[in-house]
Short mmCIF file of C-alpha atoms in Angstrom, two decimals:
data_model
loop_
_atom_site.label_atom_id
_atom_site.label_comp_id
_atom_site.label_asym_id
_atom_site.label_seq_id
_atom_site.Cartn_x
_atom_site.Cartn_y
_atom_site.Cartn_z
CA GLN K 227 72.01 157.06 109.06
CA ALA K 228 68.59 158.08 110.43
CA SER K 229 66.91 155.45 108.26
CA ILE K 230 69.16 152.74 109.66
CA GLN K 231 68.48 153.86 113.23
CA ALA K 232 64.73 153.87 112.56
CA LYS K 233 64.87 150.33 111.17
CA ALA K 234 67.00 149.18 114.10
CA ALA K 235 64.46 150.63 116.54
CA GLU K 236 61.62 148.96 114.64
CA LEU K 237 63.46 145.63 114.71
CA GLN K 238 64.12 145.97 118.43
CA GLN K 239 60.42 146.61 119.06
CA LEU K 240 59.39 143.60 116.97
CA VAL K 241 61.85 141.33 118.77
CA ALA K 242 60.48 142.51 122.12
CA GLN K 243 56.92 141.79 120.96
CA THR K 244 57.98 138.32 119.83
CA VAL K 245 59.54 137.57 123.21
CA GLU K 246 56.41 138.77 125.01
CA LEU K 247 54.18 136.59 122.82
CA ARG K 248 56.42 133.58 123.35
CA VAL K 249 56.38 134.01 127.12
CA GLN K 250 52.60 134.42 127.11
CA THR K 251 52.18 131.31 124.96
CA LEU K 252 54.41 129.26 127.25
CA LYS K 253 52.39 130.46 130.26
CA GLU K 254 49.20 129.30 128.56
CA ILE K 255 50.54 125.99 127.24
CA THR K 256 52.57 124.66 130.15
CA PRO K 257 49.74 124.28 132.70
CA ILE K 258 47.63 122.13 130.35
CA LEU K 259 50.37 119.70 129.35
CA THR K 260 50.60 116.29 130.96
CA PRO K 261 53.87 115.49 132.76
CA GLU K 262 54.90 113.36 129.77
CA GLN K 263 54.15 116.19 127.35
CA ARG K 264 56.11 118.64 129.49
CA GLU K 265 59.10 116.30 129.44
CA LYS K 266 58.91 115.89 125.66
CA PHE K 267 58.54 119.66 125.23
CA ALA K 268 61.58 120.27 127.44
CA GLN K 269 63.59 117.76 125.40
CA LEU K 270 62.62 119.49 122.17
CA MET K 271 63.62 122.87 123.59
CA GLU K 272 67.00 121.47 124.70
CA ARG K 273 67.65 120.23 121.17
CA GLY K 274 66.94 123.67 119.73
CA HIS K 275 63.42 123.22 118.37
CA ARG K 276 61.30 126.34 118.38
CA PHE K 277 57.72 127.20 117.57
CA GLY K 278 57.09 127.15 113.87
CA GLY K 279 59.73 124.54 113.17
CA HIS K 280 62.76 126.82 113.33
CA HIS K 281 66.03 125.52 114.70
CA ARG K 282 68.47 127.67 116.59
CA ARG K 283 71.28 125.81 118.23
CA HIS K 284 73.10 128.76 119.78
CA ARG K 285 70.33 130.04 122.01
CA HIS K 286 69.31 128.78 125.42
CA PRO K 287 65.80 127.33 125.65
CA PRO K 288 63.30 129.01 127.94
CA ALA K 289 62.82 127.62 131.40
CA VAL K 290 59.94 125.16 131.55
CA ASP K 291 57.99 124.85 134.77
CA ARG K 292 58.06 121.14 135.54
CA SER K 293 55.97 121.23 138.69
#
């Protein structure tokens, strides 16, 4: 039981790190994209494309600053 809890805590920490890295990457990428690139990126996110070529259709894409 303790081993399972330890692995669950480790997984939770890794997921949190992944989210933080994704947010940081989006903050760095978005300002340098052209309006056309931002639109294409938003379309890809809406269709479920993720970094690294993974597809997840049941998750909501992150908000993309379109200003």
